[in-house]
Short mmCIF file of C-alpha atoms in Angstrom, two decimals:
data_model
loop_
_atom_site.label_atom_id
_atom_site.label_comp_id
_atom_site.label_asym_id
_atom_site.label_seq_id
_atom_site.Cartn_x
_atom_site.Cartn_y
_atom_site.Cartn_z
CA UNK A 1 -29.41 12.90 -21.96
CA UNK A 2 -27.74 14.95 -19.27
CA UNK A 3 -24.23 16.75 -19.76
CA UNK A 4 -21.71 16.90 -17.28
CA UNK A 5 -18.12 18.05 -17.89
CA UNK A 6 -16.70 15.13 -16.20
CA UNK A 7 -17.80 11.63 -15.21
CA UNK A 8 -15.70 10.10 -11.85
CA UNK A 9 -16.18 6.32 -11.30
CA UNK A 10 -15.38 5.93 -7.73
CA UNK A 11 -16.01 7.36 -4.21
CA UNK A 12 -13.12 6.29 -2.84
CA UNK A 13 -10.40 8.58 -1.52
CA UNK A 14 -9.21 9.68 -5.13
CA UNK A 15 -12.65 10.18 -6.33
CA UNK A 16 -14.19 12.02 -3.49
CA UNK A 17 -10.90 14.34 -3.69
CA UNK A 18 -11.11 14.56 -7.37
CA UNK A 19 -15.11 15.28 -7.45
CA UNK A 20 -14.36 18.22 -4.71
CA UNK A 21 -11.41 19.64 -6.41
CA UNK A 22 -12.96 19.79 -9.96
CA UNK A 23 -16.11 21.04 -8.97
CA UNK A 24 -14.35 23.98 -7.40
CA UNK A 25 -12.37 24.64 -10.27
CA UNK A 26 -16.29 25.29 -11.97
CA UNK A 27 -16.83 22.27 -13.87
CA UNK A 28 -19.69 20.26 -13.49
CA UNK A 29 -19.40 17.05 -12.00
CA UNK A 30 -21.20 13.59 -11.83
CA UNK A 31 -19.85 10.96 -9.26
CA UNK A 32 -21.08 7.62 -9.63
CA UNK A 33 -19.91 4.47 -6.69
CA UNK A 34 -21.57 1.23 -7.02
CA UNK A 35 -21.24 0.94 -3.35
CA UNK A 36 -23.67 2.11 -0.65
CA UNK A 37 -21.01 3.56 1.75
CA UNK A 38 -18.43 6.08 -0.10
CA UNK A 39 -14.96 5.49 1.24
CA UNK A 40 -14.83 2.46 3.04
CA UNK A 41 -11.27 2.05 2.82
CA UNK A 42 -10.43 5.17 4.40
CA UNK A 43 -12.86 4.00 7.08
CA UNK A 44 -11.50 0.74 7.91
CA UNK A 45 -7.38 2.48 7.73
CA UNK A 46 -5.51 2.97 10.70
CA UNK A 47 -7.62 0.66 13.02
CA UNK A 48 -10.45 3.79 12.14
CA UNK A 49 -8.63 7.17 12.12
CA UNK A 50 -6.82 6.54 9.15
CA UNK A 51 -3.07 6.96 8.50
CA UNK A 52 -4.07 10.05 5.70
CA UNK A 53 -0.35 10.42 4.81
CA UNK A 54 2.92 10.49 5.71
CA UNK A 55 5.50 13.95 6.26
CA UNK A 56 8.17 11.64 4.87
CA UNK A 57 6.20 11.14 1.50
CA UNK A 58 8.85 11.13 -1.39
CA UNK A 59 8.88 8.88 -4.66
CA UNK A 60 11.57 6.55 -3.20
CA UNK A 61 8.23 5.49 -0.80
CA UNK A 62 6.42 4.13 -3.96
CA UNK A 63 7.05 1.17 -6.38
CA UNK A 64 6.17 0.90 -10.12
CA UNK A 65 7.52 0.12 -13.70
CA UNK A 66 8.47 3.11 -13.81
CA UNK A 67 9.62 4.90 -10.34
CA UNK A 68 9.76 8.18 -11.57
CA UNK A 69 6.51 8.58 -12.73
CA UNK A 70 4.72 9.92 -9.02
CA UNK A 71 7.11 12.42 -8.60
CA UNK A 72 5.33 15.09 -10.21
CA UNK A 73 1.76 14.66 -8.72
CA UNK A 74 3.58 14.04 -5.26
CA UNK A 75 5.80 17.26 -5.26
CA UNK A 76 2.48 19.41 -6.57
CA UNK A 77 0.49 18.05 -3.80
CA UNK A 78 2.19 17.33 -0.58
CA UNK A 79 1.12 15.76 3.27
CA UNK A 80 1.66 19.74 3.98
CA UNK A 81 -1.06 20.47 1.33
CA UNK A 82 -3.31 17.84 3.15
CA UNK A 83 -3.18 18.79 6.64
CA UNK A 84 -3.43 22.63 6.03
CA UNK A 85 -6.93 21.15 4.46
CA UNK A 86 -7.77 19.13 7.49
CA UNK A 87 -6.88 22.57 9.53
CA UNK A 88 -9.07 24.76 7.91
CA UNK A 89 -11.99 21.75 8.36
CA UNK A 90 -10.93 21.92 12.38
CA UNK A 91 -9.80 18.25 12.10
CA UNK A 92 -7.51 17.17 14.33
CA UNK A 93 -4.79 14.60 13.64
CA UNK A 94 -1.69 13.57 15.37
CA UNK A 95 1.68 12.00 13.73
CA UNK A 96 3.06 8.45 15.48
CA UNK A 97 5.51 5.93 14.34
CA UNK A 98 7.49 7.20 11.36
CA UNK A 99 6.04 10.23 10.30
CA UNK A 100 2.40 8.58 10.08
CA UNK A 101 -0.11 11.24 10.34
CA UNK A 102 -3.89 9.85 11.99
CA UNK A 103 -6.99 11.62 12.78
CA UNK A 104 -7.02 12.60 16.68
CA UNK A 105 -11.07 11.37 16.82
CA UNK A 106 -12.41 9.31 13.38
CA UNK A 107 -11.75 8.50 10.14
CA UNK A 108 -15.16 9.11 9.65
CA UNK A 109 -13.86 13.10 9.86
CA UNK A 110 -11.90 12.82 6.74
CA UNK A 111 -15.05 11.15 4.69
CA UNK A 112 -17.35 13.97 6.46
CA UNK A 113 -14.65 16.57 4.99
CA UNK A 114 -14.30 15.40 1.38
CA UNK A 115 -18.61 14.98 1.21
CA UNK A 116 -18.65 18.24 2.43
CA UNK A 117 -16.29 19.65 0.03
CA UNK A 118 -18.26 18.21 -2.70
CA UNK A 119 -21.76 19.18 -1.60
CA UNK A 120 -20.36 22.86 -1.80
CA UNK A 121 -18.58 22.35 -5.27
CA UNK A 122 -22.16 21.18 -6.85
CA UNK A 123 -20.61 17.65 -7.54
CA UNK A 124 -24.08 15.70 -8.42
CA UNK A 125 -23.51 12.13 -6.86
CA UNK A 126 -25.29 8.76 -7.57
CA UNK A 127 -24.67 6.31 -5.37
CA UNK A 128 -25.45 3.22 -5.01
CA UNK A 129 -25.31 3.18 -9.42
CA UNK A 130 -23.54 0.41 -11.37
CA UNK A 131 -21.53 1.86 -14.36
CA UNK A 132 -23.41 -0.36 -17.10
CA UNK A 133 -21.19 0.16 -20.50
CA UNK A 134 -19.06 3.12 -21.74
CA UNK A 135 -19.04 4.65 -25.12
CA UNK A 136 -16.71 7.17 -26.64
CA UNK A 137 -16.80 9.18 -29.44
CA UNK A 138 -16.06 13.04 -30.48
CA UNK A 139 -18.03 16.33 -30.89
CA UNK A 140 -18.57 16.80 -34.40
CA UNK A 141 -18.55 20.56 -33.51
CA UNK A 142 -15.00 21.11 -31.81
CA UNK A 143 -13.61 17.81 -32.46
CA UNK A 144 -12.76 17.08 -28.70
CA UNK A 145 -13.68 13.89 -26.72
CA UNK A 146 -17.15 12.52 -25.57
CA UNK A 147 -18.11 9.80 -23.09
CA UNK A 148 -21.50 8.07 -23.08
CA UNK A 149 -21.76 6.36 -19.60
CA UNK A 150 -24.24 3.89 -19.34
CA UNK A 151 -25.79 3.44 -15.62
CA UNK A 152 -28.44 1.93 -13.47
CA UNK A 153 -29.65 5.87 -13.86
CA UNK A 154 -30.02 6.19 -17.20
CA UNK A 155 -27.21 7.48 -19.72
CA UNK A 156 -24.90 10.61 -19.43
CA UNK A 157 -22.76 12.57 -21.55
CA UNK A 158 -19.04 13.93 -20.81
CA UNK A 159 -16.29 15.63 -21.99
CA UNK A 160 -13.92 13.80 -19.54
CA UNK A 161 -14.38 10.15 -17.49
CA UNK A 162 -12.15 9.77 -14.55
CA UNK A 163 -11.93 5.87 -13.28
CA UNK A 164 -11.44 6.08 -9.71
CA UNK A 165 -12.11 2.56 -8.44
CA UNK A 166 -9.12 1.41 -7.03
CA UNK A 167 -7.93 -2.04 -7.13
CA UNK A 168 -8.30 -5.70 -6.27
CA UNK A 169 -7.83 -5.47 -2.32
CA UNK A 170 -9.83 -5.66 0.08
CA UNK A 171 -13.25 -7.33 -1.87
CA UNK A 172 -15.33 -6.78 1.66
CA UNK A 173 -15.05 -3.03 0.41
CA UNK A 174 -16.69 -3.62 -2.81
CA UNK A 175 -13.28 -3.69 -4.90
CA UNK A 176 -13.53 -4.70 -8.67
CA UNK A 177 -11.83 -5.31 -11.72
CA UNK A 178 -13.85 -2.35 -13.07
CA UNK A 179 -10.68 -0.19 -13.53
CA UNK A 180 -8.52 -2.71 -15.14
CA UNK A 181 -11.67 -3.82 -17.89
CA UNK A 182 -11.73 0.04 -18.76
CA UNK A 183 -8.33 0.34 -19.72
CA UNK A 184 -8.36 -3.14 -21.55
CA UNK A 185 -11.53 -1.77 -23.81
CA UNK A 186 -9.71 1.98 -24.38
CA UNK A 187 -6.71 -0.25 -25.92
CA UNK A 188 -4.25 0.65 -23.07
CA UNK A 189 -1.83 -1.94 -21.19
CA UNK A 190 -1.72 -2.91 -18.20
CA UNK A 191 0.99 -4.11 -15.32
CA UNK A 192 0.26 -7.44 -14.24
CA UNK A 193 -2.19 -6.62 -10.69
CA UNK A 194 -1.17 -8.85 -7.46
CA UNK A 195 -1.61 -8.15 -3.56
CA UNK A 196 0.47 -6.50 -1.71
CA UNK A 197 1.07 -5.01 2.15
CA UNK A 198 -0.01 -8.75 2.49
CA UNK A 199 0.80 -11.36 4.82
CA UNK A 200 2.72 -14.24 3.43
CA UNK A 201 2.39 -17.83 4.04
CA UNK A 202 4.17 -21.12 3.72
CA UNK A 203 3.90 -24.95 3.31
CA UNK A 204 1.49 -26.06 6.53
CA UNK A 205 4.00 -28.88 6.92
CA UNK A 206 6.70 -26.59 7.16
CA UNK A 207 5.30 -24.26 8.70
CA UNK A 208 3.85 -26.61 11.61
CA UNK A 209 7.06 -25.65 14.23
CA UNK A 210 6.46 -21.82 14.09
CA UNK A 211 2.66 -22.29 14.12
CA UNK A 212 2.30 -21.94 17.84
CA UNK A 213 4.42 -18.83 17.90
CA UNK A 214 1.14 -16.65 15.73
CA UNK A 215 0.72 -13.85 18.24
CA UNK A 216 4.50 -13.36 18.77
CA UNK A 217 5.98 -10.00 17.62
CA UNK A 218 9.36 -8.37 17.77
CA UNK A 219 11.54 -6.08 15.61
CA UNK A 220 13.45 -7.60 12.99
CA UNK A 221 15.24 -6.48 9.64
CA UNK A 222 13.18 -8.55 6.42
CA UNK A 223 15.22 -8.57 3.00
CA UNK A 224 14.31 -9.66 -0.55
CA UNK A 225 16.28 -9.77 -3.51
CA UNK A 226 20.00 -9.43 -4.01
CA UNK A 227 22.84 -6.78 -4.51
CA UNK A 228 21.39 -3.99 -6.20
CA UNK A 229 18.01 -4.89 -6.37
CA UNK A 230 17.85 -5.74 -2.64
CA UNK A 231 15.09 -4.29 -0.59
CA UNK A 232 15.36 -3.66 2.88
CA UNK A 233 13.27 -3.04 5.82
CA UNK A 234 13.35 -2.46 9.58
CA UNK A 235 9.95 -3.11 11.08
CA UNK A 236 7.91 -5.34 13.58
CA UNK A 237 7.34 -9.43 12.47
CA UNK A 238 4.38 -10.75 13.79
CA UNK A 239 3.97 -14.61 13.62
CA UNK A 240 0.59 -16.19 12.40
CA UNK A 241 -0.80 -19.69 12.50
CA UNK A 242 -0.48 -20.04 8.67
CA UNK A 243 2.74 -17.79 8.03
CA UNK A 244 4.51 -14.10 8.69
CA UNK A 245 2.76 -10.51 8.77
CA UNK A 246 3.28 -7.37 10.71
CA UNK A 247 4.42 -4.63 9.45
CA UNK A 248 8.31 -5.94 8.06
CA UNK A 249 6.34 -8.53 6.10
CA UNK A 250 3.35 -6.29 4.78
CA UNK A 251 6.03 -3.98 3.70
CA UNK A 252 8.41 -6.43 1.94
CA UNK A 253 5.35 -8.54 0.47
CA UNK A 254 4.91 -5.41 -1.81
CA UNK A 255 8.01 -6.49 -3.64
CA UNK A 256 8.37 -10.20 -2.96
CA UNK A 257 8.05 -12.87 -5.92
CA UNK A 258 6.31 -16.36 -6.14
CA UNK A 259 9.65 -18.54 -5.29
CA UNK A 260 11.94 -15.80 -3.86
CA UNK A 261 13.46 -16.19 -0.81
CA UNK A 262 12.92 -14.07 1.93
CA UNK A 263 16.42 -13.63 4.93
CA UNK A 264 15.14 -11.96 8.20
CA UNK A 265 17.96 -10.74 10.87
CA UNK A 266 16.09 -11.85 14.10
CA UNK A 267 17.93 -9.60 15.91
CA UNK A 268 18.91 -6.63 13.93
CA UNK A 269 19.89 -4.54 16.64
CA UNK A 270 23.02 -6.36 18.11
CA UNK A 271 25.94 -8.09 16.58
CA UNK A 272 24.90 -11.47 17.97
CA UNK A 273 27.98 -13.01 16.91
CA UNK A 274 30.05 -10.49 19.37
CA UNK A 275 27.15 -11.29 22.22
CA UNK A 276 27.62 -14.96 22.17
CA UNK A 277 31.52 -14.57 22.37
CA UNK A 278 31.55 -12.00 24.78
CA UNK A 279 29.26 -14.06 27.39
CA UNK A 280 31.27 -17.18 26.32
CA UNK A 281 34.05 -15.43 28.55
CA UNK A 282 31.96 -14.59 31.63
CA UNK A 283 28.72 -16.74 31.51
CA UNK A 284 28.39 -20.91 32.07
CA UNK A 285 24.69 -20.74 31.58
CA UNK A 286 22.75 -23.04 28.55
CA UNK A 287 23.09 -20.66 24.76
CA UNK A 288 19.28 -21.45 24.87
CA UNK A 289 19.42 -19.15 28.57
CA UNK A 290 22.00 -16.53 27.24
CA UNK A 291 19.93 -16.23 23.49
CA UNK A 292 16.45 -15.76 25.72
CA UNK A 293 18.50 -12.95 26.73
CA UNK A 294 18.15 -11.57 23.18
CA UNK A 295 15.55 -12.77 21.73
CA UNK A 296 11.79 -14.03 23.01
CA UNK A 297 12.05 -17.24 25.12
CA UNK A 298 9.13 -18.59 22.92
CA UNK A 299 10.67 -18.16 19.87
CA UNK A 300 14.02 -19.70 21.57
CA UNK A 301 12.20 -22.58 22.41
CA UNK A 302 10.79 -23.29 18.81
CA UNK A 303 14.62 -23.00 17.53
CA UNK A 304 15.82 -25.69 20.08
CA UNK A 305 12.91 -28.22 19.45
CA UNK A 306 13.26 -28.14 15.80
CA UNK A 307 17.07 -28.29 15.63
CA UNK A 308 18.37 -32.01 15.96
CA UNK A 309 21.44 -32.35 14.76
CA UNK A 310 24.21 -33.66 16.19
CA UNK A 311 26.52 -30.98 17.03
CA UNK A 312 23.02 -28.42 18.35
CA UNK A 313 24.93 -26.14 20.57
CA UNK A 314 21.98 -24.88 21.86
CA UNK A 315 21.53 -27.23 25.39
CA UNK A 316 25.57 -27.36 25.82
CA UNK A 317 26.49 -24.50 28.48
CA UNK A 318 27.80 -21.10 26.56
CA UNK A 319 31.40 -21.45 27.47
CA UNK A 320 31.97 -24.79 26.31
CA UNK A 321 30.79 -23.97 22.65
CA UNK A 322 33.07 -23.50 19.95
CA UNK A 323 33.62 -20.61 18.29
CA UNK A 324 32.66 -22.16 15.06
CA UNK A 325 29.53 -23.33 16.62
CA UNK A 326 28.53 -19.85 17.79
CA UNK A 327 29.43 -18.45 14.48
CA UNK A 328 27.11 -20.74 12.86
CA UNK A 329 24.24 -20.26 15.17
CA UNK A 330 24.91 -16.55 14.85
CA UNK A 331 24.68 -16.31 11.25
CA UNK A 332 21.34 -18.64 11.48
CA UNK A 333 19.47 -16.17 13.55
CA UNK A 334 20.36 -12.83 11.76
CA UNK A 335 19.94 -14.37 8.51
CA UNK A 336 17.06 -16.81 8.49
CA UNK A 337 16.09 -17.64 4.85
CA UNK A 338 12.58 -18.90 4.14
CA UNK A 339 10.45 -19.30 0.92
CA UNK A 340 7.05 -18.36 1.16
CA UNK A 341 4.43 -20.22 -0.75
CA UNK A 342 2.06 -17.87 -1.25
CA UNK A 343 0.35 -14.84 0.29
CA UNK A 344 -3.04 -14.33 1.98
CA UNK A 345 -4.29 -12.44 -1.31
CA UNK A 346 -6.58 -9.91 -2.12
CA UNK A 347 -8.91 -10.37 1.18
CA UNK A 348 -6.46 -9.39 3.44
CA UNK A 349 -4.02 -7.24 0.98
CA UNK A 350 -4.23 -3.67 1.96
CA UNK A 351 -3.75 -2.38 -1.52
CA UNK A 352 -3.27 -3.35 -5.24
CA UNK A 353 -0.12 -3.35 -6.64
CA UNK A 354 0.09 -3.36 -10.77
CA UNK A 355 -2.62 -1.69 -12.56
CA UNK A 356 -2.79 1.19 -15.59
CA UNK A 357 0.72 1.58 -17.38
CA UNK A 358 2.08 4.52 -16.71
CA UNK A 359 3.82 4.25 -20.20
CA UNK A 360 -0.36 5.24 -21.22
CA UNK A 361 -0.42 8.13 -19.00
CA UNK A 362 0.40 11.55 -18.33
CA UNK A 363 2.41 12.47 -15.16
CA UNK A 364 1.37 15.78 -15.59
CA UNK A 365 -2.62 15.04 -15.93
CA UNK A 366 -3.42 11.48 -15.25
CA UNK A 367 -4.86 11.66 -18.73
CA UNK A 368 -4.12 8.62 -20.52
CA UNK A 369 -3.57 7.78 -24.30
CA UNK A 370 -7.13 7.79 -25.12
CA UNK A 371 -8.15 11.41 -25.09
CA UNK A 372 -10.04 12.60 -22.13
CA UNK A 373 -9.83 9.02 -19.74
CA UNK A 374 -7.80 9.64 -16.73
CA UNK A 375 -7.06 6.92 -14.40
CA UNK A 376 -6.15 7.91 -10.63
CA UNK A 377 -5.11 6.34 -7.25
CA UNK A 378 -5.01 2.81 -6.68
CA UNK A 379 -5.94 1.72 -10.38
CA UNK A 380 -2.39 3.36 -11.26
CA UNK A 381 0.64 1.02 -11.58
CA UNK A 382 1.84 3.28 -8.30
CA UNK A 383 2.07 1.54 -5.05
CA UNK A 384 3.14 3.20 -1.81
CA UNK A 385 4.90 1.61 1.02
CA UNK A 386 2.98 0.84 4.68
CA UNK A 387 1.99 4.27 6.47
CA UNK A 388 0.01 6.45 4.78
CA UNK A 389 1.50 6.64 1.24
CA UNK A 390 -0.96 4.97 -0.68
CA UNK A 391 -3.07 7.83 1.01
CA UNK A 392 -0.90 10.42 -0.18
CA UNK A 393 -0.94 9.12 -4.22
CA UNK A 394 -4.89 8.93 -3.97
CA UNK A 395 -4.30 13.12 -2.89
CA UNK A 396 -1.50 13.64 -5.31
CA UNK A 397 -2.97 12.18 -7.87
CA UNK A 398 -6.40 13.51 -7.67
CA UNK A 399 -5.31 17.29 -7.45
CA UNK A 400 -2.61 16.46 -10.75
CA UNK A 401 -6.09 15.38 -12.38
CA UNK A 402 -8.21 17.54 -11.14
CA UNK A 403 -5.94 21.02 -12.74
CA UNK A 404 -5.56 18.91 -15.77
CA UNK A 405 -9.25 18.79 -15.75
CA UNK A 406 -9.68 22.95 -15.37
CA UNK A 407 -7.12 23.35 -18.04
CA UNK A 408 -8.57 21.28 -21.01
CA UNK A 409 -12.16 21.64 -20.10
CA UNK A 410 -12.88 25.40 -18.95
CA UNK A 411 -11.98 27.13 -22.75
CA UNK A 412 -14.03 24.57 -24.44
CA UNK A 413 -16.26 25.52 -21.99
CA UNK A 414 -16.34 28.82 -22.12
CA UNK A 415 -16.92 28.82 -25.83
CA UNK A 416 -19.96 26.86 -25.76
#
């Protein structure tokens, strides 16, 4: 049976990273990906030049059980850490909207670096190979942790296993359960997985006014929750045929609730209340005319149809509204409140939110309560926001693992 000092499950962007990194810190290495392409979620990201990270990257970017828990990976390994590696590789990438960094040419130059990285660490990689059963036990020598990993390639031994596999999202990619059954047969818990940086949708009934809008897009600010625990964001909406995504709604979906509310400010960028009242004193022109001055026509138009009741400003001219009447529709438009029924789930989710405890593992090490199983990236109950931060944890998290690795394995090592 062949020996390796560490087992990764997963090619993704945490494994790859992981597999590199360890291997250069001397230990040997066996990756293992069911899959027949490594990495195909950093080559679908960023429309193919994947958003790698972001320079605002801090742990207020990231939700979890426990918030605090990514601080320490994150502040060890930073975007700065990243592109210096991208430099040295003679990648280039470019940042955009928000401090989102992107490859100049490919995301198909990031996979090329981290391959690369492992072919000259030694890692020893089996892919496609489906992870079969897992065994632990001990050495009755030192006493320290064993893995037996069952595969389509026979059995291995380890002194460490490293689950890598990410989460639900995105099934097309080959996502499975895999990391979640692992840490339900090592005894630890687990937060409850769901989608998220998904697009919600409602009721087709009630949703049947706004369907012809799917297409539209324009900046709005999307809320959830209430005092304290209120989450806001200021980001692009884009309308759909069965609901709400763009960015403000993949971002809020992250921390949205089955039967929670959600209030979106249509037009977050003027006091529309003050708008209306000032053109009351100049303007005779329709609301519907002076609001298309605001807001898009379309959208306008779907407002007017849909609203029937008796005292509907919208079709009077401006300056023979009341000002009770404008207040109303004011307060309408900058906070509409809508219940979403559901989301579009794991197919169209960009990442996983939930997973592995983090009461069960080390910030430090990614090593969990079982001795020698570390869980990293998207398997972790760690979620980043929209732009490159879910990136950043598969990084962060990887290196934290990776010198956890070098410093429990090499003495052990070195004695044998």
């Amino acid at each position: 049976m062949e020996q390796f000092d560490v087992v990764i499950v997963g090619a993704g962007a945490a494994g790859l990273f992981c597999a590199a990194l360890t291997g250069q810190r001397g230990l040997k290495v066996l990756l293992i990906d069911h899959n027949t392409k490594v990495a195909e979620k950093i080559r679908i990201s960023g429309g193919g030049r994947c958003n790698f990270s972001n320079l605002d990257t801090s742990p207020a970017n990231y939700l979890s059980n426990n918030p605090n828990f990514c601080r320490s990976a994150l502040s060890r390994f930073t975007p700065r850490h990243f592109t210096d590696l991208l430099q040295q590789h003679g990648i280039g990438f470019h940042e955009k909207h928000k401090g989102q960094l992107f490859c100049d040419r490919s995301a198909e130059d990031v996979i090329g670096m981290l391959l690369t990285d492992c072919v000259a660490a030694g890692v020893t990689r089996w892919q496609p190979c489906r992870v079969t059963g897992i065994l632990s036990g001990s050495d009755t020598a030192t006493g320290s942790s064993r893995y037996e990993i069952a595969c389509d390639r026979g059995h291995v031994q380890s002194r460490a296993l490293v689950i890598a596999t990410g989460g639900l999202s995105i099934p097309k990619s080959g996502a499975t359960d895999f990391g979640y059954r692992m840490a339900r047969q090592f005894g630890l818990r687990l937060v409850e997985p769901r989608p998220a940086l998904v697009p919600l949708t409602f009721d087709s009934g009630s949703w049947a006014p706004y369907a012809n809008l799917a297409g539209l897009s324009l900046p709005v600010q999307i809320a959830v929750g209430e005092r304290r625990k209120k989450i806001t964001f200021l980001e692009d909406l884009l309308f759909t045929h069965r609901g709400l995504s763009g960015p403000a709604v993949l971002q809020i979906s992250s921390y949205w609730r089955a039967g929670q509310p959600i209030r979106i400010n249509l037009a977050p960028d003027i006091d529309l209340l003050q708008t209306l009242t000032q053109a009351k004193i100049h303007s005779r022109k329709l609301i519907a005319n002076e609001l298309a001055r605001q807001l898009p026509t379309r959208l306008v138009d779907v407002w007017i149809q849909q609203d029937s009741a008796a005292d509907n400003p919208w079709q009077r001219p401006i300056n023979e509204a009341s000002d009770k009447a404008l207040a109303r529709l004011a307060e309408r438009l900058s906070r509409w409140e809508l219940t979403p029924t559901g989301s579009e789930g794991y197919g169209k989710a960009e990442v996983t939110a939930g997973g592995v405890d983090t009461r069960d593992l080390s910030s430090q090490t990614l090593e969990s309560s079982q001795a020698g199983l570390y869980f990293i990236g998207e398997v972790v109950d760690v979620t980043g926001w929209l732009g490159g931060y879910n990136f950043q944890w598969a990084w962060a998290s990887a290196h934290a693992c990776a010198e956890g690795l070098a410093t429990k394995l090499q003495p052990a090592r070195q004695i044998d």
